């Protein structure tokens, strides 16, 4: 009886072993650089898509980004968030069938929350790519080109091309404010503090913003010798001058950089009136650096963008 049972079991094992196909686990690779994602915005139809009339300087400023990470998806599989530059292994690709690749630009949030977040204002771009196992696909050979979502709104956009929407706050300790000039071929707002102990404290004009269920971001392209404190003044009847700190801009070592502040939660949390729309002002302040004869603060552009979160 035992022999009769043993023989079929033995034969079944042999059949299973001989019938197994060896799986090829050789990955293909996606090589992605910072330049691939930071020079990738199509502005050709932006005004028509958003029913706006931005001038050429504003349109060019929409292309200035400093994305540091990328979320990678292949055939609807999430391959994770990668710091740029990166070489991403992709399994189960084919030498004959194209894969669907999605690259979502991402950045490290500043302020209270330093998590990495995908940029929410671009349309999702899907590309078909032939990813051959063992080979590397350089995204720079065919870089992505993104468009801003048609739902994105731009309630505040300062380029300092001819004037400035900032003025000294009513605290009275400084009369400095950004004045328009040209630095490195860019139209910028500039403040220069001379000597030690000098400081500035400026506020923007009012910005009307939705309170509920929206992504709301403040973006600043800058070059600075010293820290800039960033806050929002949200006026209400009981607290007309309350300034809520949202983070800081740090010395850029002579480079132009872009920083992103997610202000959605602050707008929601400090909306004392319960209304669906509130008015906020951007507040920027800074001090001279003791070891410098003059401290330069330069902003290429500063903008607020929002769109529905769902």
Short mmCIF file of C-alpha atoms in Angstrom, two decimals:
data_model
loop_
_atom_site.label_atom_id
_atom_site.label_comp_id
_atom_site.label_asym_id
_atom_site.label_seq_id
_atom_site.Cartn_x
_atom_site.Cartn_y
_atom_site.Cartn_z
CA UNK A 1 0.00 0.00 0.00
CA UNK A 2 2.82 2.40 0.89
CA UNK A 3 4.61 1.61 -2.38
CA UNK A 4 1.46 2.33 -4.39
CA UNK A 5 1.13 5.75 -2.74
CA UNK A 6 4.82 6.58 -3.03
CA UNK A 7 5.08 6.08 -6.79
CA UNK A 8 2.37 8.63 -7.83
CA UNK A 9 3.72 11.19 -5.37
CA UNK A 10 7.27 10.73 -6.68
CA UNK A 11 6.13 11.08 -10.27
CA UNK A 12 4.16 14.23 -9.42
CA UNK A 13 7.24 15.84 -7.88
CA UNK A 14 9.33 15.00 -10.97
CA UNK A 15 6.70 16.52 -13.24
CA UNK A 16 6.56 19.71 -11.15
CA UNK A 17 10.32 20.12 -11.19
CA UNK A 18 10.68 19.52 -14.89
CA UNK A 19 7.67 21.68 -15.72
CA UNK A 20 8.88 24.83 -13.87
CA UNK A 21 10.04 27.68 -16.08
CA UNK A 22 12.98 29.75 -14.92
CA UNK A 23 11.92 33.40 -14.28
CA UNK A 24 14.28 36.01 -15.67
CA UNK A 25 14.93 38.53 -12.90
CA UNK A 26 17.31 40.69 -14.92
CA UNK A 27 16.12 44.28 -14.44
CA UNK A 28 16.13 47.14 -16.86
CA UNK A 29 16.98 50.57 -15.49
CA UNK A 30 15.60 54.10 -15.63
CA UNK A 31 18.27 56.77 -15.16
CA UNK A 32 16.76 60.12 -14.13
CA UNK A 33 18.60 63.38 -13.42
CA UNK A 34 17.50 66.68 -11.86
CA UNK A 35 17.67 68.37 -15.27
CA UNK A 36 15.20 65.83 -16.66
CA UNK A 37 12.46 67.09 -14.33
CA UNK A 38 13.41 70.72 -13.66
CA UNK A 39 13.34 71.89 -17.28
CA UNK A 40 10.16 70.17 -18.29
CA UNK A 41 7.22 72.61 -18.33
CA UNK A 42 5.32 73.34 -21.55
CA UNK A 43 3.99 76.92 -21.39
CA UNK A 44 3.00 77.28 -25.05
CA UNK A 45 -0.76 76.99 -24.44
CA UNK A 46 -0.81 77.98 -20.76
CA UNK A 47 -2.74 81.24 -21.20
CA UNK A 48 -5.36 79.61 -23.41
CA UNK A 49 -5.69 76.60 -21.09
CA UNK A 50 -6.23 78.81 -18.02
CA UNK A 51 -7.98 81.82 -19.60
CA UNK A 52 -5.15 84.08 -18.43
CA UNK A 53 -2.94 86.73 -19.97
CA UNK A 54 0.44 86.14 -18.33
CA UNK A 55 3.32 88.04 -19.89
CA UNK A 56 6.47 86.31 -21.13
CA UNK A 57 8.28 86.85 -17.83
CA UNK A 58 5.52 85.23 -15.83
CA UNK A 59 5.37 82.33 -18.28
CA UNK A 60 9.12 81.79 -18.02
CA UNK A 61 8.92 81.91 -14.23
CA UNK A 62 6.44 79.02 -14.33
CA UNK A 63 9.25 76.81 -15.64
CA UNK A 64 11.65 77.48 -12.74
CA UNK A 65 11.61 74.52 -10.37
CA UNK A 66 13.94 72.71 -7.96
CA UNK A 67 12.48 69.22 -7.75
CA UNK A 68 14.76 66.97 -5.70
CA UNK A 69 12.88 63.65 -5.91
CA UNK A 70 10.72 61.63 -8.29
CA UNK A 71 7.89 59.14 -7.78
CA UNK A 72 8.27 56.31 -10.31
CA UNK A 73 5.45 54.11 -11.64
CA UNK A 74 5.81 51.40 -14.29
CA UNK A 75 2.74 49.55 -15.57
CA UNK A 76 0.74 50.99 -12.65
CA UNK A 77 3.20 49.60 -10.09
CA UNK A 78 4.65 52.05 -7.58
CA UNK A 79 8.44 51.67 -7.60
CA UNK A 80 8.92 54.23 -4.83
CA UNK A 81 10.19 57.75 -4.33
CA UNK A 82 13.80 58.34 -5.40
CA UNK A 83 16.21 61.19 -4.75
CA UNK A 84 17.64 62.69 -7.93
CA UNK A 85 19.79 61.67 -9.70
CA UNK A 86 18.78 58.03 -9.51
CA UNK A 87 19.02 54.72 -11.34
CA UNK A 88 15.77 52.81 -10.80
CA UNK A 89 15.70 49.02 -11.40
CA UNK A 90 12.57 47.75 -13.14
CA UNK A 91 11.71 44.02 -13.08
CA UNK A 92 9.48 41.99 -15.38
CA UNK A 93 10.05 44.09 -18.49
CA UNK A 94 10.05 42.74 -22.01
CA UNK A 95 12.35 43.07 -25.00
CA UNK A 96 9.29 43.32 -27.24
CA UNK A 97 6.44 44.90 -25.25
CA UNK A 98 6.52 48.57 -24.22
CA UNK A 99 5.96 49.55 -20.59
CA UNK A 100 3.90 52.51 -19.36
CA UNK A 101 6.15 54.85 -17.39
CA UNK A 102 4.92 57.67 -15.11
CA UNK A 103 7.38 60.06 -13.45
CA UNK A 104 5.89 62.46 -10.90
CA UNK A 105 8.19 65.31 -9.78
CA UNK A 106 8.50 65.59 -6.01
CA UNK A 107 10.18 67.80 -3.41
CA UNK A 108 10.84 67.98 0.31
CA UNK A 109 8.20 70.09 2.00
CA UNK A 110 9.51 72.91 4.12
CA UNK A 111 8.14 74.47 7.27
CA UNK A 112 6.51 72.26 9.87
CA UNK A 113 6.30 69.21 7.63
CA UNK A 114 9.51 68.03 5.94
CA UNK A 115 8.03 64.97 4.24
CA UNK A 116 8.52 64.38 0.53
CA UNK A 117 5.50 65.27 -1.56
CA UNK A 118 4.58 64.93 -5.20
CA UNK A 119 3.93 68.19 -7.04
CA UNK A 120 0.13 68.34 -7.39
CA UNK A 121 -0.25 70.96 -10.12
CA UNK A 122 0.98 69.07 -13.19
CA UNK A 123 -1.12 66.80 -15.38
CA UNK A 124 -0.08 63.15 -15.08
CA UNK A 125 2.08 62.24 -18.07
CA UNK A 126 2.24 58.61 -19.26
CA UNK A 127 4.88 57.45 -21.72
CA UNK A 128 5.30 54.13 -23.51
CA UNK A 129 8.90 52.93 -23.32
CA UNK A 130 10.62 49.74 -24.44
CA UNK A 131 12.59 48.67 -21.36
CA UNK A 132 14.86 45.80 -22.36
CA UNK A 133 16.17 43.66 -19.46
CA UNK A 134 19.80 44.44 -18.74
CA UNK A 135 19.74 47.82 -20.48
CA UNK A 136 19.55 51.38 -19.09
CA UNK A 137 17.06 53.91 -20.41
CA UNK A 138 18.24 57.51 -19.97
CA UNK A 139 15.21 59.72 -19.45
CA UNK A 140 17.23 62.62 -20.90
CA UNK A 141 16.98 60.93 -24.32
CA UNK A 142 13.25 61.62 -24.30
CA UNK A 143 12.47 63.81 -21.26
CA UNK A 144 8.95 64.32 -19.96
CA UNK A 145 7.13 67.55 -20.77
CA UNK A 146 4.49 68.58 -18.24
CA UNK A 147 1.58 70.98 -18.43
CA UNK A 148 -0.07 72.72 -15.52
CA UNK A 149 -3.44 71.27 -14.63
CA UNK A 150 -6.32 73.34 -16.07
CA UNK A 151 -7.72 73.45 -12.51
CA UNK A 152 -4.65 75.25 -11.11
CA UNK A 153 -5.25 78.86 -10.08
CA UNK A 154 -2.69 81.61 -9.50
CA UNK A 155 -4.15 84.27 -7.18
CA UNK A 156 -0.75 85.85 -6.49
CA UNK A 157 2.24 86.07 -8.83
CA UNK A 158 4.99 88.64 -8.19
CA UNK A 159 7.86 88.85 -10.71
CA UNK A 160 9.29 92.27 -9.72
CA UNK A 161 9.57 93.20 -13.39
CA UNK A 162 8.51 96.83 -12.91
CA UNK A 163 7.24 97.19 -9.36
CA UNK A 164 6.78 95.35 -6.08
CA UNK A 165 3.61 94.37 -4.22
CA UNK A 166 5.57 94.26 -0.93
CA UNK A 167 5.83 97.14 1.54
CA UNK A 168 7.26 97.54 5.06
CA UNK A 169 5.03 96.20 7.81
CA UNK A 170 3.49 98.53 10.35
CA UNK A 171 5.87 97.33 13.10
CA UNK A 172 7.94 100.44 12.48
CA UNK A 173 11.42 98.99 13.02
CA UNK A 174 12.44 99.00 9.33
CA UNK A 175 11.70 100.94 6.17
CA UNK A 176 13.41 98.46 3.83
CA UNK A 177 11.38 96.78 1.10
CA UNK A 178 12.04 94.88 -2.12
CA UNK A 179 12.82 97.13 -5.05
CA UNK A 180 12.88 95.94 -8.67
CA UNK A 181 16.29 95.49 -10.29
CA UNK A 182 18.16 93.05 -12.54
CA UNK A 183 20.53 90.40 -11.16
CA UNK A 184 22.11 87.66 -13.29
CA UNK A 185 19.88 88.73 -16.17
CA UNK A 186 16.73 88.19 -14.08
CA UNK A 187 14.15 90.72 -12.95
CA UNK A 188 14.23 90.44 -9.17
CA UNK A 189 13.11 92.10 -5.98
CA UNK A 190 16.17 93.02 -3.93
CA UNK A 191 16.88 94.16 -0.38
CA UNK A 192 20.44 95.05 0.67
CA UNK A 193 21.18 95.44 4.39
CA UNK A 194 24.32 97.37 5.30
CA UNK A 195 26.36 96.66 8.43
CA UNK A 196 25.33 94.69 11.50
CA UNK A 197 21.98 94.96 13.22
CA UNK A 198 20.05 96.00 10.12
CA UNK A 199 16.80 94.15 9.34
CA UNK A 200 13.70 94.12 7.16
CA UNK A 201 10.08 93.10 7.65
CA UNK A 202 7.78 93.32 4.63
CA UNK A 203 4.24 92.27 3.78
CA UNK A 204 2.51 91.55 0.46
CA UNK A 205 -0.85 92.75 -0.72
CA UNK A 206 -3.84 90.60 0.28
CA UNK A 207 -4.47 87.24 -1.40
CA UNK A 208 -7.91 85.62 -1.48
CA UNK A 209 -7.67 81.87 -0.89
CA UNK A 210 -10.09 78.95 -0.57
CA UNK A 211 -10.19 77.36 2.88
CA UNK A 212 -11.48 73.84 2.40
CA UNK A 213 -10.33 70.82 0.34
CA UNK A 214 -7.64 72.51 -1.74
CA UNK A 215 -3.94 72.13 -2.34
CA UNK A 216 -2.43 75.57 -1.64
CA UNK A 217 1.28 76.20 -2.14
CA UNK A 218 3.57 79.19 -1.76
CA UNK A 219 6.60 78.96 -4.09
CA UNK A 220 9.66 81.22 -3.98
CA UNK A 221 12.62 81.35 -6.40
CA UNK A 222 15.44 83.11 -4.59
CA UNK A 223 19.12 83.80 -3.95
CA UNK A 224 20.03 85.01 -0.47
CA UNK A 225 23.03 85.58 1.80
CA UNK A 226 21.08 85.00 5.02
CA UNK A 227 17.90 83.43 6.37
CA UNK A 228 14.45 84.75 5.46
CA UNK A 229 11.61 84.01 7.86
CA UNK A 230 8.33 83.29 6.06
CA UNK A 231 4.91 83.82 7.59
CA UNK A 232 1.27 84.37 6.72
CA UNK A 233 -0.87 87.15 8.12
CA UNK A 234 -4.48 86.02 8.21
CA UNK A 235 -6.68 88.89 9.32
CA UNK A 236 -9.87 88.43 11.30
CA UNK A 237 -11.99 90.76 13.34
CA UNK A 238 -10.49 89.56 16.63
CA UNK A 239 -6.90 89.18 15.40
CA UNK A 240 -6.19 91.58 12.51
CA UNK A 241 -2.37 91.40 12.59
CA UNK A 242 -1.63 87.80 13.63
CA UNK A 243 1.37 86.40 11.70
CA UNK A 244 1.74 82.60 11.60
CA UNK A 245 5.24 81.34 10.83
CA UNK A 246 5.36 78.68 8.11
CA UNK A 247 9.10 78.12 7.72
CA UNK A 248 12.31 79.66 6.50
CA UNK A 249 14.44 80.26 3.43
CA UNK A 250 18.11 79.53 3.98
CA UNK A 251 21.31 80.91 2.40
CA UNK A 252 21.68 79.60 -1.15
CA UNK A 253 25.47 79.92 -1.50
CA UNK A 254 25.21 82.09 -4.60
CA UNK A 255 22.77 79.76 -6.39
CA UNK A 256 19.20 80.34 -7.53
CA UNK A 257 16.82 77.88 -5.88
CA UNK A 258 13.07 77.30 -5.61
CA UNK A 259 11.40 76.39 -2.32
CA UNK A 260 7.87 75.08 -1.75
CA UNK A 261 5.61 75.70 1.25
CA UNK A 262 2.37 73.73 1.65
CA UNK A 263 0.12 76.29 3.34
CA UNK A 264 -3.15 74.37 3.02
CA UNK A 265 -3.36 73.37 6.69
CA UNK A 266 -2.43 76.82 7.99
CA UNK A 267 -5.12 78.46 5.89
CA UNK A 268 -7.64 75.92 7.23
CA UNK A 269 -6.47 76.01 10.87
CA UNK A 270 -6.47 79.80 11.27
CA UNK A 271 -9.70 80.54 9.45
CA UNK A 272 -11.50 81.88 12.52
CA UNK A 273 -14.53 83.14 10.62
CA UNK A 274 -15.61 79.77 9.21
CA UNK A 275 -15.98 81.28 5.73
CA UNK A 276 -15.07 79.30 2.61
CA UNK A 277 -12.64 82.03 1.45
CA UNK A 278 -10.11 83.96 3.51
CA UNK A 279 -7.58 86.73 2.87
CA UNK A 280 -3.89 86.23 3.66
CA UNK A 281 -0.71 88.29 3.28
CA UNK A 282 2.82 86.93 2.87
CA UNK A 283 5.24 88.27 5.48
CA UNK A 284 9.01 88.07 4.91
CA UNK A 285 11.67 89.21 7.37
CA UNK A 286 15.45 88.98 7.66
CA UNK A 287 18.57 90.35 9.32
CA UNK A 288 22.01 91.39 8.15
CA UNK A 289 24.76 88.80 8.48
CA UNK A 290 27.41 89.94 11.00
CA UNK A 291 30.44 88.85 8.96
CA UNK A 292 29.33 90.58 5.72
CA UNK A 293 29.66 94.29 4.92
CA UNK A 294 26.36 94.03 3.01
CA UNK A 295 23.75 91.26 3.01
CA UNK A 296 21.79 90.63 -0.18
CA UNK A 297 18.27 89.17 -0.37
CA UNK A 298 16.98 88.58 -3.91
CA UNK A 299 13.71 87.02 -5.07
CA UNK A 300 13.22 86.12 -8.71
CA UNK A 301 9.52 85.39 -8.29
CA UNK A 302 7.04 84.45 -5.60
CA UNK A 303 3.65 82.89 -6.31
CA UNK A 304 0.70 81.19 -4.67
CA UNK A 305 -1.02 78.31 -6.49
CA UNK A 306 -4.10 76.32 -5.53
CA UNK A 307 -6.43 73.72 -7.00
CA UNK A 308 -9.12 71.35 -5.68
CA UNK A 309 -7.73 68.38 -3.76
CA UNK A 310 -10.19 65.95 -5.32
#
